[in-house]
Tab-separated table of C-alpha atoms in Angstrom:
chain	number	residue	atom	x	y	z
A	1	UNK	CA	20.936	9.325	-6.147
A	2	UNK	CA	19.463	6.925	-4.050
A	3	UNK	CA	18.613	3.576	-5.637
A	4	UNK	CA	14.688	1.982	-5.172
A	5	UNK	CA	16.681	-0.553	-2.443
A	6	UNK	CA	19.003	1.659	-0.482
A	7	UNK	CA	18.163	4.058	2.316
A	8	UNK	CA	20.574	6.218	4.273
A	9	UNK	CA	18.955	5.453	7.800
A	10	UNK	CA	15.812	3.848	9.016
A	11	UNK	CA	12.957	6.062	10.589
A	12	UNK	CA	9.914	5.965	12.256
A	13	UNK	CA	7.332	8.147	10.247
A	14	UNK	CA	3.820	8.852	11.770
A	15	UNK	CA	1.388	8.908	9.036
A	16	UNK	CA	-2.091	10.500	8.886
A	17	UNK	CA	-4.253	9.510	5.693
A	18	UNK	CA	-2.566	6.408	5.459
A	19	UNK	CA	-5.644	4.326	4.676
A	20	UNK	CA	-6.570	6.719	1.548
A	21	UNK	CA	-5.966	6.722	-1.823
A	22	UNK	CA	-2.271	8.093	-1.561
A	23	UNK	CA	-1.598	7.099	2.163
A	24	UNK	CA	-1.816	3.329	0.953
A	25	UNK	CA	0.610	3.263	-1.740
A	26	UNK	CA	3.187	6.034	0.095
A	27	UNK	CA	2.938	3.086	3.155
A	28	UNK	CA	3.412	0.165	1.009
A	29	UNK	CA	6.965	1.876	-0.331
A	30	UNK	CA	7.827	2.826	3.124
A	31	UNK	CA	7.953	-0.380	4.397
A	32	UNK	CA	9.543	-1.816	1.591
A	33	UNK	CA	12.112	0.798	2.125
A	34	UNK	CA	12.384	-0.574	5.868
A	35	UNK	CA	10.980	2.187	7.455
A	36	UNK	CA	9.122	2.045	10.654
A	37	UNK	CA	5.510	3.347	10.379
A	38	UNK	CA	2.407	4.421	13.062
A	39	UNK	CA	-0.904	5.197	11.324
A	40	UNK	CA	-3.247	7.434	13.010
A	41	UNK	CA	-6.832	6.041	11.460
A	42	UNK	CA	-10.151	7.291	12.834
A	43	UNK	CA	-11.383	3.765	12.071
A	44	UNK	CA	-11.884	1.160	14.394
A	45	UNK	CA	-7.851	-0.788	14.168
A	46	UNK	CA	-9.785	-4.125	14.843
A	47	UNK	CA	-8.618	-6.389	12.168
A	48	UNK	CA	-6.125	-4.253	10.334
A	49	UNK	CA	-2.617	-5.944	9.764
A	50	UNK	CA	0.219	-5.171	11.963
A	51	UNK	CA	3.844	-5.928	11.811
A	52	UNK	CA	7.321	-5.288	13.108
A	53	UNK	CA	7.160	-2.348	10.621
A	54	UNK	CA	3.641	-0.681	11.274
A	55	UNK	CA	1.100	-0.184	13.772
A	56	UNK	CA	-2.358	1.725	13.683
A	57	UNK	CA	-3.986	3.956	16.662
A	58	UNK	CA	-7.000	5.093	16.570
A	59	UNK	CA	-7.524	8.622	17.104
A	60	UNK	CA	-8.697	11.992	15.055
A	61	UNK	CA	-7.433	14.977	14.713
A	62	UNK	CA	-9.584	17.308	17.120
A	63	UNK	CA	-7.480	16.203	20.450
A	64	UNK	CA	-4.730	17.994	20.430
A	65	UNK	CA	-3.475	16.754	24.012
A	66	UNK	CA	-3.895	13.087	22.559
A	67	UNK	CA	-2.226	13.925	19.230
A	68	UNK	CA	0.852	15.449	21.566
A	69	UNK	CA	1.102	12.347	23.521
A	70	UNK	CA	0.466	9.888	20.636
A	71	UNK	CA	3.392	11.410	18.466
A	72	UNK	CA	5.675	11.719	21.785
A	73	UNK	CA	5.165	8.211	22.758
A	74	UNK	CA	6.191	6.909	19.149
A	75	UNK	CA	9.254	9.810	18.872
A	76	UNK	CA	9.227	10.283	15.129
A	77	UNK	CA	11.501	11.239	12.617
A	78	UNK	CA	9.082	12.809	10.341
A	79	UNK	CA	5.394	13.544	10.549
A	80	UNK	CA	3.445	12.952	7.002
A	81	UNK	CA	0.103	14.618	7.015
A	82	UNK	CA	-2.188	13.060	4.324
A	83	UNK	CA	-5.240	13.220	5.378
A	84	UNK	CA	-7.667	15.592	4.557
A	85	UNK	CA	-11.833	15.088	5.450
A	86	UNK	CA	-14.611	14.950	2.951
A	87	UNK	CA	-13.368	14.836	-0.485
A	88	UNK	CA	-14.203	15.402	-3.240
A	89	UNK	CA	-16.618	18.016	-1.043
A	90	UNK	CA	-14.978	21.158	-0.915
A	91	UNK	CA	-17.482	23.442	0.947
A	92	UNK	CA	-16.329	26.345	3.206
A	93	UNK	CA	-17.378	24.430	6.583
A	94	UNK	CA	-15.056	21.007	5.561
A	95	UNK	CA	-12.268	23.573	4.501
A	96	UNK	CA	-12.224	25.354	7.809
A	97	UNK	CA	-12.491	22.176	9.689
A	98	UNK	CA	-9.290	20.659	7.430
A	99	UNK	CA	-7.624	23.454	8.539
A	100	UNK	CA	-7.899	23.443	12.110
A	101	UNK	CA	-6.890	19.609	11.593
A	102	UNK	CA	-4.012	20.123	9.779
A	103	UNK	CA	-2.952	23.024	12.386
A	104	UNK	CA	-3.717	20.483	15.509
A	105	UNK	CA	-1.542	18.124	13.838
A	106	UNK	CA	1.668	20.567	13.372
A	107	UNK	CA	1.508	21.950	16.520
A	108	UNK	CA	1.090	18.762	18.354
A	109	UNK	CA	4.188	17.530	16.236
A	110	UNK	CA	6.602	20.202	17.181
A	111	UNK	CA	5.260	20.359	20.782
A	112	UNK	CA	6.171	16.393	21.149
A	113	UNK	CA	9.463	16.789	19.837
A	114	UNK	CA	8.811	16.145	16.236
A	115	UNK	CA	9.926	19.047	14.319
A	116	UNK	CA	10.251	17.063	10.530
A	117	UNK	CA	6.935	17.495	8.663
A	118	UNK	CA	5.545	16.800	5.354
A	119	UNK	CA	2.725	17.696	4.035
A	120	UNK	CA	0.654	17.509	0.465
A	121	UNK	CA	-0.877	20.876	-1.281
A	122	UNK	CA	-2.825	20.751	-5.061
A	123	UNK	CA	-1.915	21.991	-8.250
A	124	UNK	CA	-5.472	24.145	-7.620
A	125	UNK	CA	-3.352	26.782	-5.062
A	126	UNK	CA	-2.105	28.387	-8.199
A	127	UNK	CA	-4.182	31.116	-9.698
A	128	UNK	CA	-2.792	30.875	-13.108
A	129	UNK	CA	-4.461	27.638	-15.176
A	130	UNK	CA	-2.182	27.877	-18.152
A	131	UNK	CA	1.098	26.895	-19.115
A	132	UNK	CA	4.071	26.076	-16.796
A	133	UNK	CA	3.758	26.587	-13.541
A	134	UNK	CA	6.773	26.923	-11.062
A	135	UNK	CA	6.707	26.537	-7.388
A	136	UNK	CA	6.943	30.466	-7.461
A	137	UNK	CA	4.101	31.299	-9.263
A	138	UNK	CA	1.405	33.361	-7.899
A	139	UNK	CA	-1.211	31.855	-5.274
A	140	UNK	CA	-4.765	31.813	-5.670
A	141	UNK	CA	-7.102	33.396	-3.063
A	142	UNK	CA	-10.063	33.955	-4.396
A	143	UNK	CA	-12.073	30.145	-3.027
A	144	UNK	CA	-11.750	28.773	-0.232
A	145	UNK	CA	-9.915	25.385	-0.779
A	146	UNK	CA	-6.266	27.342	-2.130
A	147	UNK	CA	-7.214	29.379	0.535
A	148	UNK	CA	-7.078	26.955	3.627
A	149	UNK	CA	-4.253	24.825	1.599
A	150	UNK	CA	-2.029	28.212	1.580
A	151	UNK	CA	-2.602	28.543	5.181
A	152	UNK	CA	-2.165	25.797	5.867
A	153	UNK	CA	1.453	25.784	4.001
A	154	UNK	CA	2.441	28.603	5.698
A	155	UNK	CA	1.229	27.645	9.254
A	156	UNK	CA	3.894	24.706	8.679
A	157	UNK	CA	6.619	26.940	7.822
A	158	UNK	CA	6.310	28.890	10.553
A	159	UNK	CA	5.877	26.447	13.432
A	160	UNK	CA	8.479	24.379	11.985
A	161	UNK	CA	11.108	27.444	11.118
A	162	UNK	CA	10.381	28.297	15.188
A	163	UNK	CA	11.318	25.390	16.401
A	164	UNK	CA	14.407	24.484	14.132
A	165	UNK	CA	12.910	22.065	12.193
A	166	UNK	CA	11.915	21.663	8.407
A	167	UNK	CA	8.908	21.630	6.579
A	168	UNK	CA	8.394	19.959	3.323
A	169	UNK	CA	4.653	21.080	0.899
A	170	UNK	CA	4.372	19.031	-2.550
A	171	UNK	CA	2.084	20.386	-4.292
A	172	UNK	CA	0.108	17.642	-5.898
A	173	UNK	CA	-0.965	16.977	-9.724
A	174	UNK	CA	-3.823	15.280	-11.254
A	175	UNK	CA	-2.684	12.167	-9.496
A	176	UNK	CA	-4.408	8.239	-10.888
A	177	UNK	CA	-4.251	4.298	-10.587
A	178	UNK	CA	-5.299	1.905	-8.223
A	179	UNK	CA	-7.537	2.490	-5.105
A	180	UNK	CA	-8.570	6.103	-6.846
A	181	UNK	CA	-12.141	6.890	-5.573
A	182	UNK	CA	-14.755	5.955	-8.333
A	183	UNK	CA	-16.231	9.101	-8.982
A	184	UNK	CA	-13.253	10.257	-10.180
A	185	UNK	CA	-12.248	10.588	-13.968
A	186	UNK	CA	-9.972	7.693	-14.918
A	187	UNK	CA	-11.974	5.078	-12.601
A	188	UNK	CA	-15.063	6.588	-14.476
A	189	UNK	CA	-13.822	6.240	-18.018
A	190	UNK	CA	-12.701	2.735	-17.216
A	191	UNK	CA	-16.136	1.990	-15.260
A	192	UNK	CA	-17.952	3.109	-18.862
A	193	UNK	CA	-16.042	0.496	-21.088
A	194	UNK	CA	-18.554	-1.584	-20.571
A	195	UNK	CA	-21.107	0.819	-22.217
A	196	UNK	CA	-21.888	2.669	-19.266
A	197	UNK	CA	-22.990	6.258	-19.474
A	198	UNK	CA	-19.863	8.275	-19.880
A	199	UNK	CA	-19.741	12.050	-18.495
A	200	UNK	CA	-17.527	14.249	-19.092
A	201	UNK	CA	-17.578	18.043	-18.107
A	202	UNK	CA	-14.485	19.484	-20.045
A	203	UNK	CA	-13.177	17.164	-22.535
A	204	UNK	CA	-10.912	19.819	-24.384
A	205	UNK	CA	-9.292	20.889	-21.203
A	206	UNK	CA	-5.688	19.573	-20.610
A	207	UNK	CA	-4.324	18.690	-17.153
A	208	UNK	CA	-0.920	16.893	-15.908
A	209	UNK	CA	-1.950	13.351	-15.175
A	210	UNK	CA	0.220	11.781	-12.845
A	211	UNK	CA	0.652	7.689	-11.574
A	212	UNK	CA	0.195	7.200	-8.199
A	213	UNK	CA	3.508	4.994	-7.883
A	214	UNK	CA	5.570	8.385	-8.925
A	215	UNK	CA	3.740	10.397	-6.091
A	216	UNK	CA	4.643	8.389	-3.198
A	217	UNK	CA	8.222	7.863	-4.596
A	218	UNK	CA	8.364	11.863	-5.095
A	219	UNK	CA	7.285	11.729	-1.248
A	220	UNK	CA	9.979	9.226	-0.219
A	221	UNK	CA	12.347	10.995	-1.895
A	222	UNK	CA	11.884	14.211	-0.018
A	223	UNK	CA	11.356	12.176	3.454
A	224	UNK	CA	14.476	10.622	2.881
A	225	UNK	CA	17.040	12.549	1.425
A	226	UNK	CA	16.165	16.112	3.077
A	227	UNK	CA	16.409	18.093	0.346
A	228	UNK	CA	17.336	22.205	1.218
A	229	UNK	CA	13.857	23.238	-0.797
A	230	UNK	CA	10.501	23.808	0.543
A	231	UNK	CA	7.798	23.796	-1.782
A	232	UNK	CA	7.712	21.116	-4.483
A	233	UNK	CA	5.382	20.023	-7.430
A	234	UNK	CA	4.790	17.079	-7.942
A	235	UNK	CA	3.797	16.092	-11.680
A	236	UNK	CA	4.304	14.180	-15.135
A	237	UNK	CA	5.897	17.784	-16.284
A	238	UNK	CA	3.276	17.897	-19.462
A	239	UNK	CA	-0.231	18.235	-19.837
A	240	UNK	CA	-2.825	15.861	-21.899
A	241	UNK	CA	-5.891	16.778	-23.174
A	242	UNK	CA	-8.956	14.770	-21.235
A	243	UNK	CA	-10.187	13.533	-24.652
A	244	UNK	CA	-6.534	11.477	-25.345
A	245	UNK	CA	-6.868	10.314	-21.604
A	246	UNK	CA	-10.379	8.265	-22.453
A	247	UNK	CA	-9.263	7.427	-26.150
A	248	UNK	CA	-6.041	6.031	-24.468
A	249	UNK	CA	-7.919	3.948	-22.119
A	250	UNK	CA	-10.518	3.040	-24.907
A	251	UNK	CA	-7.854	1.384	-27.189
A	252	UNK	CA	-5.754	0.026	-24.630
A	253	UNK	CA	-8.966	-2.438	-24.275
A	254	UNK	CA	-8.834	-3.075	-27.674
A	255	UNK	CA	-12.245	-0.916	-27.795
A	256	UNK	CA	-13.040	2.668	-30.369
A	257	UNK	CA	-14.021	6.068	-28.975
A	258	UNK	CA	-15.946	8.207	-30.382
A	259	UNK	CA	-17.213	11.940	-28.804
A	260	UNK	CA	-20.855	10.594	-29.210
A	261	UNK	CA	-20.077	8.311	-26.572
A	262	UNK	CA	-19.918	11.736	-23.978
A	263	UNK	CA	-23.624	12.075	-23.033
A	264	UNK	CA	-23.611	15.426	-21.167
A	265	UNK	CA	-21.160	17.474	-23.404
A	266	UNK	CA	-22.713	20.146	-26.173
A	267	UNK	CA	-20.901	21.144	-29.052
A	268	UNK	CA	-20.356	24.620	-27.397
A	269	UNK	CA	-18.345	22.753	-25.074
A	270	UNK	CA	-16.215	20.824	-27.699
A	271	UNK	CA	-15.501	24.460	-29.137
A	272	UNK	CA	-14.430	26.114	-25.712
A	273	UNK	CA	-11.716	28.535	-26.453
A	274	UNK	CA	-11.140	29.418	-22.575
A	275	UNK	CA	-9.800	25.786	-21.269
A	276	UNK	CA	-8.074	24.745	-19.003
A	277	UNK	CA	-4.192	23.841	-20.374
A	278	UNK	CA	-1.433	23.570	-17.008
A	279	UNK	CA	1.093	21.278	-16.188
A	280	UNK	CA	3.677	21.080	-13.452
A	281	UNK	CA	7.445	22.645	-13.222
A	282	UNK	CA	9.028	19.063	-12.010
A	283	UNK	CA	12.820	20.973	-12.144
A	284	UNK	CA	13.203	21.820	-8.748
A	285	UNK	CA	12.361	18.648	-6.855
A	286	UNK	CA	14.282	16.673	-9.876
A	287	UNK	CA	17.397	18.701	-9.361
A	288	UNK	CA	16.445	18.931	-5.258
A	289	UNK	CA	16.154	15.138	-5.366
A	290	UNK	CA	16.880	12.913	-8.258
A	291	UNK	CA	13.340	12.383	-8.337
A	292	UNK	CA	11.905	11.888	-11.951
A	293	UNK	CA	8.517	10.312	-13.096
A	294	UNK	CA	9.363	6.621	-14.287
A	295	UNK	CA	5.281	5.942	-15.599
A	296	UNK	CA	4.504	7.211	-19.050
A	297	UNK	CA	0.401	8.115	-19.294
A	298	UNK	CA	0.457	5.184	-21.257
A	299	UNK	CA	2.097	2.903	-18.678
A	300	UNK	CA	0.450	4.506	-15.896
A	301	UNK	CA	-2.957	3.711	-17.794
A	302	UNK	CA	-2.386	0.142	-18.296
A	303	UNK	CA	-1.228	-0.881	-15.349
A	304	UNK	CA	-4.004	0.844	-13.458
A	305	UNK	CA	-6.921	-1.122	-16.131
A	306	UNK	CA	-4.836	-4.330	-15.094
A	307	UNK	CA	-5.304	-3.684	-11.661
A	308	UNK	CA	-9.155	-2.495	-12.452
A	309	UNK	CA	-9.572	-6.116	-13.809
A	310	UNK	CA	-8.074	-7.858	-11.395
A	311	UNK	CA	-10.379	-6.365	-8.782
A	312	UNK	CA	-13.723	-7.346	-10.798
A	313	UNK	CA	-12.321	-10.987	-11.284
């Protein structure tokens, strides 16, 4: 296994996404790994901080020509597709138009001489929302978003298997910590210590929570060691019940929860017998890799308040 500060060669990695959520963290590791990075940002570059190590251009995704000549010009050894337009809207017309996007991009790759891709999938491309669930497991395609995130998948495979090269999918947990966007849960629950309105649609429903820092080290992993798989999850391997997610944040401020602090939730809802209980196989890209989660929920939640605070100082 490779250790945090050894890597068997230095690359140059074009990165879309890497101003989001999960783009920033995967690029802070890479370049403390010593890899060399080119961010394609659809944001004026004006300002942003360059380096030896990593350069922006702007650019979108539509211009396929321009995507071609962008990646030949930087000739990299993997291209990480992140990016993905619109969220946390998942209507059929930003779908379709993710999908083009993400099709521009792997054709453009293979077509400039980059045949190495990567590219991130959700836990919500499985139909089955209980129990275990292995990278084999049976693909949902009854909405739209699993939909255009299978075809996507399999768009990648196949350009990449034509052209010799190898295509990587991690299929992506309930991921947290720093730099999440607000609306989402965690951020939310922390927002409401304060005595803010807290909302919560499914409290009894159990998901597989996962720290940001073990993502982009589960996406390192694959970049850099190659591994003869495919398709991997990426997740904490268990599932916790949303309720133990808030109380955990609640007393790791020193502060009580009770349920009457949930102001849209009925007592039908507390009772629901149908919910949602999944977490992630991790065995596959453990054995694949070496890769294994190093944040506990716990951990994972204090470290992402401490950052929380930090930011409101």
């Amino acid at each position: 296994m490779i250790g945090h500060g050894e890597i068997t060669e230095i690359m140059r990695i074009f990165i879309t996404g890497g101003t989001g959520f999960i783009g920033s963290a995967l690029v802070k590791l890479l370049i403390q790994r010593g890899h060399m990075l080119l961010i394609l940002t659809g944001h004026n570059i004006t300002g942003k901080k360059e380096s030896g190590q990593i350069k922006y251009v702007e650019g979108n995704l539509h211009d396929l020509n321009n995507l071609e000549k962008v990646i030949k010009g930087f000739e990299p050894h993997f291209v990480v597709h992140l990016a993905w337009e619109g969220l946390p809207e998942y209507s059929m017309e930003l779908c379709k138009k993710n999908l083009e996007y993400g099709i521009n991009l792997f054709t453009a790759s293979v077509k400039a001489g980059c045949i190495n891709i990567l590219s991130t999938g959700s836990c919500w491309e499985y139909t089955e929302k209980q129990g275990c669930l292995s990278e084999d497991g049976k693909l949902d395609t009854s909405s739209v978003f699993p939909a255009v995130k299978n075809a996507l998948q399999f768009y990648g495979e196949a350009v990449t298997r034509e052209n010799k090269g190898k295509f990587y999918w991690l299929r992506l947990f309930y991921v947290y910590g720093p730099g999440q966007r607000k609306s989402s849960l965690i951020p939310h629950i922390i927002d409401s210590l304060q005595g803010g309105e807290l909302k919560c649609r499914n409290p009894q429903n159990r998901n597989d929570f996962i720290y940001i820092h073990d993502v982009v080290r589960a996406i390192t992993e694959v970049i850099e060691k190659r591994p003869e798989g495919t398709v991997y999850n990426v997740g904490s391997g268990y599932s916790t019940e949303v309720l133990e997610v808030i109380r955990q944040i609640f007393e790791s401020e020193g502060k009580h929860f009770d349920t009457d602090r949930l102001s849209n939730v009925s007592s039908s809802t507390m009772k629901n017998e149908n919910k949602v209980d999944f977490w992630a196989d991790i065995n596959r890209i453990s054995k694949d890799t070496g890769w294994k989660p190093e944040y506990s929920l716990k951990s994972g939640i204090e470290t992402t308040l401490s950052n929380y605070l930090m930011e409101t100082i």
